[in-house]
Amino acid sequence: MRTRRAGAQRFALLAGGGTGGHLAPAIALAEALEEQHGAGSVELVVSRRGLAATEGMAGALPVSSLPGRGVRRAFSPGALVDNLGALGQLALAGVQALGLVARRRPAVVVGVGGYASVPVALAGRLLGVPLVVVDVDAVPGLANRFLARFAAATAAAWPDSGLPRAVLTGPPIRREVAAVGGRGPAGPSAAARERLGLPPARRTVCVVGGSLGARRLNEAALGLATAWASRSDLTLYHVVGRRDWPWVAEAAPSLPPDGLSYKAVPFEEHMADLYQAADLVVARAGAMTVAELAVVGVPAVLVPLPGAPGDHQRHNAELLSRAGAAEVVADDEASAARLAEVVSALLDQPEKRLAMARAARALGRPDGTLAVLALVEAHARPRGSAAGRRS
């Protein structure tokens, strides 16, 4: 087990996968817990494979990592071998998680989803530590469905999760996003565009490929930049993702100086500014993307990731689509030509975009972090108990 900025005891261990989709709600909740219990009172526990994703996101939070990887949902001989290896790593992670929980003596363990949450949550239950599960997807993932059986409570982001002892809280939202409070009728913010280095007066389309990247969206964004090369009224802000950045940076088109304003970045640390700057966001339908679009009230075109466990991204996207807050384009249809057609139609209909923004805000829960915080506090062991005592 590798540990960064480790300490002795913690009030809470927050365990989950190493992708941005799991880390964003975990960090939002961790920051709120630290405000209550002091710096160093909360520790993130992630998969070793996902440890790199914490860089730039976790800040000063203590982080530990455990071995492990997800199972392949296939029945080929290769998948069987891989899954046997995954089970072996999970067993090793369980042993290391027992040691970690015994040393930290937390008052509560919080599972935020993904296979990395399983060993820590089970270790905590074996040692008598209460478990709270945080579920942020429209359809709960396999790890959360399993762990919810042992949880004192489940914080559900959306209604009808089907999980036992579920409390509808909304998802934990990053502080800076919740602070936006929803865009008003004036729409996008020229000041936010300037903070991102974008022309303040141009309509702005943001394509977001996620913390790692979405190749389909990145290819389409490059195609949009080429198709819109002569558009002097538009900005295309392209958040590529770290994995795809090298080839996208090399493939970026050369544009005329008086045409499209195109800016690509590997990662965007200030998503609140992006949401405020955008007339329209094109993105995958990860749980936190959907939740944050709703909180701020941003019209969106969502391209769900095909093959996501439980098809959860499609279900996430449909939450906004049914409310009239987003258009959904299937991944295999998400060419530059198709996205240009959908995006251009929305850009030409400001009243429709305003209605989409209102519909999104009606779904958003900017108080989600506080609601989850209250649930975690309610089920944590008293500080005077063996698990909850702090030094």
Tab-separated table of N, CA and C in Angstrom, residues 27 67 97 113 120 131 139 142 147 153 240 244 247 280 293 322 332 358 367 372 390:
chain	number	residue	atom	x	y	z
A	27	ILE	N	-13.952	14.218	-3.050
A	27	ILE	CA	-13.201	15.397	-2.614
A	27	ILE	C	-14.146	16.477	-2.101
A	67	PRO	N	-3.881	-2.047	-4.055
A	67	PRO	CA	-3.838	-2.755	-5.342
A	67	PRO	C	-5.243	-3.132	-5.772
A	97	ALA	N	-6.298	-3.245	3.514
A	97	ALA	CA	-7.357	-2.370	4.014
A	97	ALA	C	-7.631	-2.625	5.496
A	113	GLY	N	-18.100	4.429	-4.570
A	113	GLY	CA	-18.281	3.689	-5.812
A	113	GLY	C	-16.979	3.213	-6.412
A	120	VAL	N	-12.027	-1.530	1.519
A	120	VAL	CA	-12.024	-0.632	2.677
A	120	VAL	C	-13.359	-0.704	3.406
A	131	LEU	N	-20.654	2.124	7.898
A	131	LEU	CA	-20.429	2.385	6.482
A	131	LEU	C	-21.584	3.215	5.928
A	139	VAL	N	-28.248	4.904	-12.189
A	139	VAL	CA	-28.341	3.460	-11.962
A	139	VAL	C	-27.138	3.048	-11.123
A	142	LEU	N	-22.171	-1.840	-9.637
A	142	LEU	CA	-22.080	-3.143	-8.983
A	142	LEU	C	-21.535	-3.028	-7.569
A	147	LEU	N	-22.279	-3.185	-1.659
A	147	LEU	CA	-21.948	-2.607	-0.353
A	147	LEU	C	-23.153	-2.039	0.370
A	153	ALA	N	-26.512	3.522	5.857
A	153	ALA	CA	-27.374	4.351	5.020
A	153	ALA	C	-26.701	4.543	3.673
A	240	VAL	N	-9.502	18.352	-23.377
A	240	VAL	CA	-9.169	17.098	-24.053
A	240	VAL	C	-9.133	15.905	-23.105
A	244	ASP	N	-5.440	11.720	-23.885
A	244	ASP	CA	-5.495	12.005	-25.319
A	244	ASP	C	-4.742	13.271	-25.708
A	247	TRP	N	-1.766	13.389	-28.729
A	247	TRP	CA	-2.136	13.308	-30.155
A	247	TRP	C	-3.077	14.438	-30.565
A	280	LEU	N	-23.147	26.357	-24.504
A	280	LEU	CA	-23.539	24.964	-24.679
A	280	LEU	C	-22.335	24.090	-24.347
A	293	LEU	N	-23.890	20.161	-14.406
A	293	LEU	CA	-24.639	20.880	-15.438
A	293	LEU	C	-26.003	21.310	-14.901
A	322	ARG	N	-35.091	13.860	-20.426
A	322	ARG	CA	-36.537	13.797	-20.133
A	322	ARG	C	-37.055	15.124	-19.591
A	332	ASP	N	-22.125	6.189	-31.455
A	332	ASP	CA	-21.813	5.803	-32.834
A	332	ASP	C	-22.356	6.797	-33.861
A	358	ARG	N	-33.245	26.468	-17.656
A	358	ARG	CA	-34.216	26.464	-16.559
A	358	ARG	C	-34.568	25.042	-16.146
A	367	ASP	N	-27.336	21.876	-2.681
A	367	ASP	CA	-27.104	21.553	-1.271
A	367	ASP	C	-26.729	20.092	-1.067
A	372	VAL	N	-25.343	15.160	2.214
A	372	VAL	CA	-24.540	13.949	2.404
A	372	VAL	C	-23.721	14.069	3.682
A	390	ARG	N	-10.258	10.589	18.395
A	390	ARG	CA	-9.186	11.288	17.662
A	390	ARG	C	-8.082	11.666	18.607
